[in-house]
Amino acid sequence: MDRLSPRTYPFATVAYLALLVVVSCAVFNFTGWGLGSATGRATRYSGGLGRSQVSSLKPSDVLPQRVSRSLAHVDQCNFCQSCQIGGSRRGGGGVGRRRTARKLAAVSGEDVKGVPTIVRPLQLFRSSSKSNFPNCTECYGCDHELKYLDSSLKFFNSTFSLDHGISSAQLFQASDPLLPPSNKTNIVKLWCVEVWDEEDEEVPECEPDHANEKIPVSVAVQKIAEECGFMEIISKTWVAPVNGIVPGSGFHVQWDGLWSEKADGVSLSKMLSGGYPRLNADIILDLFSKKINKTEVILASIFDLLVCQTDRHDENLFIDESGHLTLIDNDEAFGRGWRSVGVDSLFLPTTQYYMSSHVGMNYLRKKHDSPRKYPEPSILLDYRCSAPGGKIGFDYPPQVEKCLRKFATMSPEELKENYSLLGMIDAEMLFNRTRDLLRKGFEWTLEYGEPRSLSPLRYPWGTPCCSMRPVDDSPGYVECTDPNYERNLTRPRGDPKYGGIFDS
């Protein structure tokens, strides 16, 4: 072959490079990594992707066969089955400086100026952003490993299955490299996760506005709890970004979540209705009568009244084997629940959740004509059974009283600014509660203080039951032995659910 003349070198070089580009593109698309590759996209489902739907797809449809040793970044994957920690694009070491500052401020209790945009539902734009990317068997770039919560635990001599409520949010166990080592497990609550159990009757909707209200309320409640000495009964809560994969689905979460320390023990609801074998009534009564910390009951009662908690039912109270109480899900404070109530707590007489322990919610909601036959052991959590003389009056714990007096020197505007309250209505509620507790006392504030529940959701005080025993001929049930106890069967006129004028 004749030697090429110098003039032909540029044309040969161009032709050679063009051939390389063509071959590279062919290999790139063949392996499933190319944008728009037919083998690199999972089937899309309306509204989201079920867990089993992901696992039921054929590997050739969903999981591309990678031939390269290099991993794709999670941001370049439609779905990623396994994501390595590290290599985040949001700052060196996987966490950015802004996130570090915000997390450390939340953990230390320092003031966080302004609440960030909490939920960034990126999946709303997946059809135009990630759906054209390939699916990956493995990737890198995550900051957190997400796991589903344990499905069961041992409590005394029984095994309890755990459910996590009905909500548009999902709970995950998560590791976080920013937190110091701890024996506590971290839980993160996430809204707008496009993965659900196929057994669910309804697919949770993505409600960013709902989350953007719930999370700031939780942040404000956390700051008040730290100021007033309630942290021994409150699960520590903070806001921080989440960057990880929903297990078993490959779905990438990359927005802020509500983090908390996992509460010890089981919920009161599970304790009373679940467990295999079912807890013996003697064990439950021993726990409630002898082990429950009376100081914690009083703290919980003051806390719920102070922050206008409207959702302290038996699923939002955890109890461990030593009798320690933990209050969870405090995001319906300051009247931001779905009902027109000023406060609703199983610790507080005159409220519906308290009355439910005595006669049953179906009776209160006027679905049943007769009350439940026996009350629940949780009626022993009536704060009057723990307070000296059966009342709190003005006898507040020292740190609580100091806190109340500090609040009393502030205007609603100052309370809103200092404790990151969501709106002026929240600040005015805290302002009114503080003044009433200091000037009128606990009992007056519970019955007459503002905000006040609508009349169909208010009940007479009734007498407390502070001692119980197992029912001889009905295993698992208990009855009140307090000679002064008289069961209150009152049902106010009106709609017992929403507080309207409806009656039956």
Short mmCIF file of C-alpha atoms in Angstrom, two decimals:
data_model
loop_
_atom_site.label_atom_id
_atom_site.label_comp_id
_atom_site.label_asym_id
_atom_site.label_seq_id
_atom_site.Cartn_x
_atom_site.Cartn_y
_atom_site.Cartn_z
CA MET A 1 0.00 0.00 0.00
CA ASP A 2 1.27 3.45 -0.86
CA ARG A 3 2.20 5.67 2.04
CA LEU A 4 -0.37 8.42 2.68
CA SER A 5 0.75 11.82 1.73
CA PRO A 6 0.85 14.51 4.45
CA ARG A 7 -2.20 16.17 2.88
CA THR A 8 -4.40 13.11 3.60
CA TYR A 9 -3.60 12.91 7.36
CA PRO A 10 -6.34 15.34 8.52
CA PHE A 11 -9.05 13.56 6.52
CA ALA A 12 -7.99 10.11 7.80
CA THR A 13 -7.96 11.36 11.36
CA VAL A 14 -11.48 12.78 11.07
CA ALA A 15 -12.78 9.55 9.54
CA TYR A 16 -11.17 7.46 12.27
CA LEU A 17 -12.67 9.62 15.08
CA ALA A 18 -16.10 9.48 13.45
CA LEU A 19 -15.90 5.68 13.35
CA LEU A 20 -15.01 5.61 17.08
CA VAL A 21 -18.02 7.78 17.95
CA VAL A 22 -20.39 5.51 16.02
CA VAL A 23 -19.06 2.35 17.68
CA SER A 24 -19.14 3.93 21.16
CA CYS A 25 -22.75 5.06 20.78
CA ALA A 26 -23.79 1.59 19.67
CA VAL A 27 -22.16 -0.04 22.69
CA PHE A 28 -23.56 2.66 25.00
CA ASN A 29 -27.13 2.02 23.93
CA PHE A 30 -26.74 -1.76 23.78
CA THR A 31 -25.74 -1.96 27.45
CA GLY A 32 -28.86 -0.08 28.52
CA TRP A 33 -27.09 3.08 29.67
CA GLY A 34 -28.15 5.24 26.74
CA LEU A 35 -30.84 7.89 27.23
CA GLY A 36 -34.11 6.62 25.88
CA SER A 37 -32.94 3.01 25.74
CA ALA A 38 -35.89 0.66 25.55
CA THR A 39 -34.23 -1.77 27.96
CA GLY A 40 -33.29 1.02 30.32
CA ARG A 41 -36.75 2.20 31.34
CA ALA A 42 -39.17 0.65 33.80
CA THR A 43 -42.87 0.59 33.09
CA ARG A 44 -44.56 3.74 34.40
CA TYR A 45 -47.67 3.48 36.56
CA SER A 46 -50.28 6.11 37.17
CA GLY A 47 -49.53 7.97 40.37
CA GLY A 48 -46.53 5.88 41.40
CA LEU A 49 -45.00 2.46 41.59
CA GLY A 50 -45.99 -0.36 43.93
CA ARG A 51 -43.25 -2.29 45.73
CA SER A 52 -44.18 -5.63 44.25
CA GLN A 53 -44.69 -4.07 40.84
CA VAL A 54 -41.01 -3.24 40.74
CA SER A 55 -39.91 -6.71 41.82
CA SER A 56 -42.30 -8.45 39.42
CA LEU A 57 -40.78 -6.90 36.30
CA LYS A 58 -38.32 -9.05 34.36
CA PRO A 59 -34.65 -8.19 34.87
CA SER A 60 -34.29 -7.71 31.14
CA ASP A 61 -37.07 -5.08 31.32
CA VAL A 62 -35.92 -3.17 34.39
CA LEU A 63 -32.37 -4.01 35.36
CA PRO A 64 -29.85 -3.38 32.56
CA GLN A 65 -26.87 -5.66 32.33
CA ARG A 66 -23.94 -3.38 33.10
CA VAL A 67 -20.64 -4.18 31.44
CA SER A 68 -18.74 -1.15 32.72
CA ARG A 69 -16.99 -1.21 36.05
CA SER A 70 -17.83 2.44 36.66
CA LEU A 71 -21.11 3.21 38.44
CA ALA A 72 -23.70 5.75 37.39
CA HIS A 73 -24.60 8.55 39.76
CA VAL A 74 -28.05 8.14 41.29
CA ASP A 75 -29.15 11.37 39.60
CA GLN A 76 -28.60 9.67 36.23
CA CYS A 77 -30.78 6.64 37.05
CA ASN A 78 -34.54 6.38 36.62
CA PHE A 79 -34.60 3.70 39.34
CA CYS A 80 -31.59 2.34 41.22
CA GLN A 81 -31.82 -0.93 43.13
CA SER A 82 -28.74 -0.38 45.31
CA CYS A 83 -27.10 2.98 46.03
CA GLN A 84 -23.68 3.34 47.60
CA ILE A 85 -23.21 5.99 50.28
CA GLY A 86 -20.92 8.84 49.27
CA GLY A 87 -20.18 10.92 46.21
CA SER A 88 -23.17 13.22 46.61
CA ARG A 89 -23.16 16.22 44.29
CA ARG A 90 -24.39 18.45 47.06
CA GLY A 91 -21.01 19.03 48.68
CA GLY A 92 -17.86 17.18 49.63
CA GLY A 93 -18.27 13.99 51.60
CA GLY A 94 -21.90 13.66 50.59
CA VAL A 95 -23.31 16.54 52.64
CA GLY A 96 -23.30 20.22 51.83
CA ARG A 97 -22.31 23.05 54.15
CA ARG A 98 -25.84 24.49 54.23
CA ARG A 99 -27.30 21.15 55.26
CA THR A 100 -24.60 20.66 57.93
CA ALA A 101 -25.31 24.04 59.46
CA ARG A 102 -29.05 23.47 59.50
CA LYS A 103 -28.74 19.95 60.96
CA LEU A 104 -26.33 21.01 63.70
CA ALA A 105 -28.58 23.91 64.62
CA ALA A 106 -31.57 21.59 64.86
CA VAL A 107 -29.70 19.05 66.98
CA SER A 108 -28.20 21.64 69.31
CA GLY A 109 -31.45 23.53 69.73
CA GLU A 110 -30.05 26.75 68.32
CA ASP A 111 -32.37 29.07 66.45
CA VAL A 112 -32.88 28.21 62.79
CA LYS A 113 -33.80 31.42 61.03
CA GLY A 114 -36.70 30.72 58.75
CA VAL A 115 -38.13 27.35 57.90
CA PRO A 116 -36.82 26.04 54.58
CA THR A 117 -39.03 24.81 51.80
CA ILE A 118 -39.64 21.42 53.32
CA VAL A 119 -40.88 19.18 50.57
CA ARG A 120 -39.38 19.29 47.14
CA PRO A 121 -41.53 16.72 45.34
CA LEU A 122 -39.14 16.07 42.46
CA GLN A 123 -41.11 13.03 41.41
CA LEU A 124 -43.86 15.34 40.13
CA PHE A 125 -41.47 16.16 37.30
CA ARG A 126 -40.10 12.67 36.76
CA SER A 127 -41.77 12.31 33.37
CA SER A 128 -39.57 15.11 32.03
CA SER A 129 -36.46 14.50 34.16
CA LYS A 130 -35.61 10.96 35.25
CA SER A 131 -37.98 8.72 33.33
CA ASN A 132 -35.75 8.95 30.27
CA PHE A 133 -32.73 7.77 32.23
CA PRO A 134 -31.78 4.08 32.41
CA ASN A 135 -32.53 1.82 35.37
CA CYS A 136 -29.48 0.84 37.37
CA THR A 137 -28.66 -2.27 39.32
CA GLU A 138 -26.20 -0.26 41.39
CA CYS A 139 -25.28 3.40 41.63
CA TYR A 140 -23.54 5.85 43.95
CA GLY A 141 -24.27 9.30 45.37
CA CYS A 142 -26.66 8.63 48.28
CA ASP A 143 -26.27 10.08 51.77
CA HIS A 144 -28.64 7.76 53.62
CA GLU A 145 -29.58 4.10 53.75
CA LEU A 146 -33.34 3.78 54.15
CA LYS A 147 -34.96 0.68 55.64
CA TYR A 148 -38.55 -0.20 56.43
CA LEU A 149 -39.28 -0.30 60.15
CA ASP A 150 -39.26 -3.60 61.97
CA SER A 151 -42.54 -5.44 61.57
CA SER A 152 -42.63 -6.75 65.15
CA LEU A 153 -41.02 -6.44 68.57
CA LYS A 154 -41.07 -8.13 71.97
CA PHE A 155 -42.77 -6.34 74.84
CA PHE A 156 -42.82 -8.19 78.15
CA ASN A 157 -43.73 -11.76 77.17
CA SER A 158 -45.66 -10.91 73.99
CA THR A 159 -44.80 -10.21 70.37
CA PHE A 160 -46.41 -7.16 68.82
CA SER A 161 -46.83 -6.55 65.12
CA LEU A 162 -46.27 -2.95 64.24
CA ASP A 163 -48.24 -0.79 61.89
CA HIS A 164 -47.42 2.80 61.11
CA GLY A 165 -50.74 4.51 60.83
CA ILE A 166 -52.73 5.80 57.89
CA SER A 167 -51.05 8.82 56.42
CA SER A 168 -49.89 10.39 53.19
CA ALA A 169 -46.40 10.16 54.69
CA GLN A 170 -44.21 7.10 55.08
CA LEU A 171 -41.80 6.16 57.87
CA PHE A 172 -38.32 4.73 57.37
CA GLN A 173 -35.42 3.80 59.57
CA ALA A 174 -32.41 5.76 58.38
CA SER A 175 -28.72 6.17 59.09
CA ASP A 176 -27.31 9.69 59.11
CA PRO A 177 -23.56 10.42 59.00
CA LEU A 178 -24.04 13.92 60.44
CA LEU A 179 -25.29 12.74 63.81
CA PRO A 180 -22.91 11.68 66.57
CA PRO A 181 -22.96 7.98 67.51
CA SER A 182 -26.04 7.11 69.56
CA ASN A 183 -27.91 4.09 70.84
CA LYS A 184 -31.09 5.64 69.46
CA THR A 185 -32.52 4.61 66.10
CA ASN A 186 -33.36 7.44 63.72
CA ILE A 187 -36.74 7.54 61.99
CA VAL A 188 -37.50 9.80 59.05
CA LYS A 189 -41.01 10.74 57.94
CA LEU A 190 -41.33 11.44 54.23
CA TRP A 191 -44.17 12.88 52.23
CA CYS A 192 -44.72 12.43 48.49
CA VAL A 193 -43.03 9.05 48.19
CA GLU A 194 -44.27 7.39 44.99
CA VAL A 195 -44.14 3.85 46.40
CA TRP A 196 -46.85 2.11 48.39
CA ASP A 197 -48.15 -1.29 49.43
CA GLU A 198 -50.44 -2.76 46.79
CA GLU A 199 -52.68 -3.96 49.63
CA ASP A 200 -53.50 -0.35 50.51
CA GLU A 201 -57.07 0.49 49.59
CA GLU A 202 -56.13 4.02 48.61
CA VAL A 203 -52.92 5.39 47.15
CA PRO A 204 -51.68 8.31 49.30
CA GLU A 205 -51.69 11.57 47.41
CA CYS A 206 -48.72 13.86 47.27
CA GLU A 207 -49.65 16.87 49.41
CA PRO A 208 -46.67 19.25 49.65
CA ASP A 209 -48.79 21.98 51.24
CA HIS A 210 -49.93 19.55 53.93
CA ALA A 211 -46.34 18.58 54.71
CA ASN A 212 -45.19 22.18 54.63
CA GLU A 213 -47.62 22.86 57.46
CA LYS A 214 -47.01 19.73 59.52
CA ILE A 215 -43.23 19.92 59.60
CA PRO A 216 -42.84 23.56 60.74
CA VAL A 217 -45.38 22.90 63.52
CA SER A 218 -43.23 19.99 64.69
CA VAL A 219 -40.13 22.21 64.62
CA ALA A 220 -41.87 24.88 66.72
CA VAL A 221 -43.14 22.32 69.23
CA GLN A 222 -39.61 20.92 69.53
CA LYS A 223 -38.22 24.35 70.40
CA ILE A 224 -40.93 24.96 73.01
CA ALA A 225 -40.27 21.52 74.53
CA GLU A 226 -36.56 22.27 74.80
CA GLU A 227 -37.24 25.64 76.42
CA CYS A 228 -39.79 24.37 78.93
CA GLY A 229 -38.28 21.07 80.06
CA PHE A 230 -40.52 18.63 78.21
CA MET A 231 -37.75 16.81 76.33
CA GLU A 232 -37.75 13.83 78.68
CA ILE A 233 -41.19 12.89 77.32
CA ILE A 234 -40.81 14.11 73.73
CA SER A 235 -39.14 12.29 70.86
CA LYS A 236 -36.38 14.61 69.58
CA THR A 237 -37.31 15.96 66.15
CA TRP A 238 -35.47 17.90 63.46
CA VAL A 239 -35.67 18.75 59.76
CA ALA A 240 -32.98 17.66 57.32
CA PRO A 241 -32.62 16.54 53.69
CA VAL A 242 -32.92 12.90 52.72
CA ASN A 243 -30.98 11.42 49.83
CA GLY A 244 -31.53 7.70 49.51
CA ILE A 245 -33.40 4.83 47.86
CA VAL A 246 -36.77 3.48 49.01
CA PRO A 247 -35.92 -0.16 49.72
CA GLY A 248 -37.17 -2.75 47.26
CA SER A 249 -38.33 -0.19 44.72
CA GLY A 250 -35.33 1.69 43.39
CA PHE A 251 -37.22 4.97 43.89
CA HIS A 252 -34.88 7.90 44.68
CA VAL A 253 -35.90 10.31 47.45
CA GLN A 254 -34.11 13.64 47.41
CA TRP A 255 -35.96 16.18 49.52
CA ASP A 256 -36.39 17.21 53.14
CA GLY A 257 -37.93 14.94 55.74
CA LEU A 258 -38.95 15.10 59.38
CA TRP A 259 -36.39 13.17 61.43
CA SER A 260 -36.91 11.89 64.96
CA GLU A 261 -35.52 9.46 67.48
CA LYS A 262 -37.45 6.21 67.60
CA ALA A 263 -39.62 5.95 70.71
CA ASP A 264 -39.00 3.05 73.08
CA GLY A 265 -41.69 0.48 73.82
CA VAL A 266 -45.00 0.12 71.99
CA SER A 267 -47.93 2.41 71.39
CA LEU A 268 -50.71 2.38 73.95
CA SER A 269 -53.06 1.26 71.19
CA LYS A 270 -51.00 -1.83 70.42
CA MET A 271 -50.46 -2.62 74.08
CA LEU A 272 -54.19 -2.75 74.77
CA SER A 273 -55.40 -4.47 71.61
CA GLY A 274 -52.50 -6.42 70.10
CA GLY A 275 -49.80 -8.82 71.07
CA TYR A 276 -49.41 -12.58 70.90
CA PRO A 277 -50.07 -13.93 73.36
CA ARG A 278 -52.19 -11.06 74.55
CA LEU A 279 -50.73 -9.23 77.54
CA ASN A 280 -52.10 -10.43 80.85
CA ALA A 281 -54.31 -7.85 82.56
CA ASP A 282 -52.17 -8.11 85.71
CA ILE A 283 -49.08 -7.05 83.76
CA ILE A 284 -50.89 -4.05 82.27
CA LEU A 285 -52.31 -2.94 85.61
CA ASP A 286 -48.93 -3.33 87.30
CA LEU A 287 -47.42 -1.13 84.59
CA PHE A 288 -50.08 1.57 84.90
CA SER A 289 -50.48 1.48 88.68
CA LYS A 290 -46.90 1.00 89.89
CA LYS A 291 -44.41 1.79 87.12
CA ILE A 292 -45.84 4.78 85.26
CA ASN A 293 -43.88 7.89 86.23
CA LYS A 294 -46.40 10.29 87.74
CA THR A 295 -44.16 13.29 87.04
CA GLU A 296 -44.17 12.36 83.34
CA VAL A 297 -47.98 12.11 83.32
CA ILE A 298 -48.20 15.63 84.76
CA LEU A 299 -45.63 16.94 82.27
CA ALA A 300 -47.52 15.35 79.37
CA SER A 301 -50.79 16.90 80.54
CA ILE A 302 -49.31 20.39 80.83
CA PHE A 303 -47.51 20.03 77.50
CA ASP A 304 -50.64 19.01 75.58
CA LEU A 305 -52.67 21.86 77.06
CA LEU A 306 -49.92 24.46 76.55
CA VAL A 307 -49.36 23.70 72.85
CA CYS A 308 -53.06 23.07 72.13
CA GLN A 309 -52.43 19.46 71.07
CA THR A 310 -55.45 18.07 69.23
CA ASP A 311 -54.32 14.53 68.42
CA ARG A 312 -53.07 12.78 71.58
CA HIS A 313 -54.82 9.45 71.07
CA ASP A 314 -53.51 6.02 72.00
CA GLU A 315 -51.39 5.62 68.85
CA ASN A 316 -49.41 8.78 69.64
CA LEU A 317 -48.28 7.67 73.09
CA PHE A 318 -45.51 5.08 73.54
CA ILE A 319 -44.78 3.29 76.82
CA ASP A 320 -41.79 1.07 77.58
CA GLU A 321 -41.55 -1.75 80.12
CA SER A 322 -40.25 0.60 82.83
CA GLY A 323 -43.30 2.86 82.45
CA HIS A 324 -41.48 5.68 80.64
CA LEU A 325 -43.75 7.78 78.38
CA THR A 326 -42.87 9.20 74.96
CA LEU A 327 -45.20 11.55 73.08
CA ILE A 328 -44.90 11.27 69.29
CA ASP A 329 -46.49 12.94 66.25
CA ASN A 330 -46.88 16.41 67.74
CA ASP A 331 -47.66 18.03 64.39
CA GLU A 332 -51.33 18.71 65.17
CA ALA A 333 -50.56 21.30 67.82
CA PHE A 334 -52.03 24.80 67.92
CA GLY A 335 -55.37 23.55 66.69
CA ARG A 336 -53.96 22.46 63.33
CA GLY A 337 -55.90 19.21 63.30
CA TRP A 338 -58.86 18.22 61.17
CA ARG A 339 -61.45 18.95 63.89
CA SER A 340 -62.56 22.12 65.65
CA VAL A 341 -60.99 21.40 69.02
CA GLY A 342 -58.77 23.51 71.24
CA VAL A 343 -57.16 20.48 72.87
CA ASP A 344 -57.79 16.74 72.76
CA SER A 345 -55.68 14.39 74.86
CA LEU A 346 -56.21 11.10 76.67
CA PHE A 347 -54.53 12.68 79.71
CA LEU A 348 -57.11 15.47 79.96
CA PRO A 349 -60.69 15.16 81.26
CA THR A 350 -63.38 17.02 79.27
CA THR A 351 -61.78 15.94 75.96
CA GLN A 352 -62.98 13.29 73.54
CA TYR A 353 -59.87 11.09 73.51
CA TYR A 354 -60.00 10.98 77.29
CA MET A 355 -63.66 10.01 77.23
CA SER A 356 -62.99 7.34 74.62
CA SER A 357 -60.96 5.38 77.19
CA HIS A 358 -64.03 5.28 79.44
CA VAL A 359 -66.90 4.55 77.07
CA GLY A 360 -65.47 3.94 73.58
CA MET A 361 -65.24 6.17 70.51
CA ASN A 362 -68.15 4.49 68.71
CA TYR A 363 -70.45 5.46 71.57
CA LEU A 364 -69.12 9.03 71.61
CA ARG A 365 -69.47 9.36 67.84
CA LYS A 366 -73.07 8.12 68.18
CA LYS A 367 -72.52 5.01 66.10
CA HIS A 368 -73.47 2.76 69.03
CA ASP A 369 -76.28 3.31 71.50
CA SER A 370 -74.43 1.65 74.38
CA PRO A 371 -70.95 2.34 75.77
CA ARG A 372 -68.25 -0.30 75.91
CA LYS A 373 -68.84 -2.70 78.80
CA TYR A 374 -65.54 -2.12 80.56
CA PRO A 375 -63.24 0.93 80.48
CA GLU A 376 -59.66 0.66 79.27
CA PRO A 377 -56.70 0.63 81.69
CA SER A 378 -55.58 3.91 80.10
CA ILE A 379 -58.12 5.77 82.27
CA LEU A 380 -55.42 5.50 84.95
CA LEU A 381 -53.47 8.09 82.93
CA ASP A 382 -55.94 10.77 84.03
CA TYR A 383 -53.58 13.44 85.34
CA ARG A 384 -55.67 13.74 88.52
CA CYS A 385 -54.45 10.26 89.54
CA SER A 386 -50.86 11.53 89.45
CA ALA A 387 -51.21 15.08 90.80
CA PRO A 388 -51.09 15.62 94.60
CA GLY A 389 -54.61 16.29 95.80
CA GLY A 390 -56.00 15.44 92.37
CA LYS A 391 -55.24 18.81 90.76
CA ILE A 392 -52.36 20.82 89.33
CA GLY A 393 -53.65 24.33 89.99
CA PHE A 394 -50.59 26.57 89.87
CA ASP A 395 -48.15 23.87 90.96
CA TYR A 396 -46.06 23.67 87.79
CA PRO A 397 -42.62 22.01 87.63
CA PRO A 398 -39.88 24.65 88.12
CA GLN A 399 -38.62 24.71 84.53
CA VAL A 400 -42.16 24.83 83.18
CA GLU A 401 -43.04 27.77 85.40
CA LYS A 402 -39.84 29.59 84.43
CA CYS A 403 -40.69 29.04 80.80
CA LEU A 404 -44.27 30.26 81.21
CA ARG A 405 -43.07 33.44 82.88
CA LYS A 406 -40.63 34.03 80.04
CA PHE A 407 -43.41 33.56 77.49
CA ALA A 408 -45.58 36.01 79.46
CA THR A 409 -43.05 38.80 78.84
CA MET A 410 -43.32 38.36 75.06
CA SER A 411 -45.83 39.62 72.56
CA PRO A 412 -47.42 37.22 70.06
CA GLU A 413 -45.09 38.65 67.41
CA GLU A 414 -42.04 37.89 69.57
CA LEU A 415 -43.27 34.38 70.32
CA LYS A 416 -43.72 33.74 66.63
CA GLU A 417 -40.21 34.96 65.81
CA ASN A 418 -38.38 33.25 68.69
CA TYR A 419 -40.05 29.85 68.40
CA SER A 420 -40.50 29.63 64.61
CA LEU A 421 -44.29 29.43 64.92
CA LEU A 422 -46.01 28.94 61.58
CA GLY A 423 -48.49 31.81 61.83
CA MET A 424 -49.81 34.54 64.08
CA ILE A 425 -52.77 32.38 65.06
CA ASP A 426 -50.32 29.84 66.56
CA ALA A 427 -48.54 32.64 68.42
CA GLU A 428 -51.83 34.01 69.79
CA MET A 429 -52.82 30.55 71.03
CA LEU A 430 -49.52 30.17 72.89
CA PHE A 431 -49.87 33.71 74.24
CA ASN A 432 -53.38 33.03 75.57
CA ARG A 433 -52.49 29.63 77.04
CA THR A 434 -49.51 31.11 78.88
CA ARG A 435 -51.48 33.95 80.42
CA ASP A 436 -54.36 31.68 81.46
CA LEU A 437 -52.10 29.06 83.05
CA LEU A 438 -50.31 31.72 85.09
CA ARG A 439 -53.37 33.79 86.03
CA LYS A 440 -56.20 31.24 86.23
CA GLY A 441 -54.46 27.94 86.85
CA PHE A 442 -54.46 24.61 85.05
CA GLU A 443 -58.03 23.42 85.67
CA TRP A 444 -59.65 26.73 84.70
CA THR A 445 -57.55 26.88 81.52
CA LEU A 446 -58.52 23.33 80.57
CA GLU A 447 -62.23 24.07 80.89
CA TYR A 448 -62.53 27.69 79.77
CA GLY A 449 -59.25 28.79 78.16
CA GLU A 450 -58.98 29.81 74.53
CA PRO A 451 -58.80 28.16 72.08
CA ARG A 452 -61.76 26.14 73.26
CA SER A 453 -63.34 23.12 71.62
CA LEU A 454 -66.78 23.47 70.08
CA SER A 455 -69.56 22.40 72.46
CA PRO A 456 -70.30 19.03 70.75
CA LEU A 457 -66.68 18.08 71.48
CA ARG A 458 -66.62 19.13 75.16
CA TYR A 459 -67.57 16.83 78.03
CA PRO A 460 -68.27 17.21 81.76
CA TRP A 461 -65.34 16.56 84.10
CA GLY A 462 -66.64 13.40 85.75
CA THR A 463 -64.77 11.65 88.56
CA PRO A 464 -61.40 9.95 88.03
CA CYS A 465 -60.76 6.23 88.40
CA CYS A 466 -57.36 5.69 89.99
CA SER A 467 -57.50 1.97 90.86
CA MET A 468 -58.56 -1.07 88.80
CA ARG A 469 -58.56 -4.87 88.90
CA PRO A 470 -58.97 -7.70 86.37
CA VAL A 471 -62.50 -8.89 85.69
CA ASP A 472 -62.79 -12.44 87.07
CA ASP A 473 -65.09 -13.89 84.43
CA SER A 474 -63.74 -11.86 81.47
CA PRO A 475 -60.01 -12.47 80.93
CA GLY A 476 -58.18 -9.49 79.48
CA TYR A 477 -60.67 -6.92 80.80
CA VAL A 478 -60.42 -4.65 83.83
CA GLU A 479 -62.89 -2.76 85.97
CA CYS A 480 -62.65 0.28 88.21
CA THR A 481 -62.46 -0.30 91.97
CA ASP A 482 -62.31 3.35 92.96
CA PRO A 483 -65.34 3.89 95.26
CA ASN A 484 -65.76 7.50 94.08
CA TYR A 485 -65.81 6.67 90.40
CA GLU A 486 -69.05 7.21 88.52
CA ARG A 487 -69.06 6.49 84.83
CA ASN A 488 -69.81 9.55 82.74
CA LEU A 489 -72.13 8.65 79.82
CA THR A 490 -72.82 12.19 78.66
CA ARG A 491 -72.90 12.84 74.92
CA PRO A 492 -73.29 16.55 74.06
CA ARG A 493 -75.76 17.54 71.37
CA GLY A 494 -74.35 18.16 67.92
CA ASP A 495 -71.95 16.46 65.56
CA PRO A 496 -69.42 14.60 67.76
CA LYS A 497 -66.87 14.33 64.96
CA TYR A 498 -66.60 17.77 63.44
CA GLY A 499 -68.46 19.86 66.02
CA GLY A 500 -71.37 20.93 63.81
CA ILE A 501 -75.09 21.03 64.57
CA PHE A 502 -75.89 17.51 63.32
CA ASP A 503 -77.29 15.24 66.02
CA SER A 504 -78.70 11.73 66.20
#
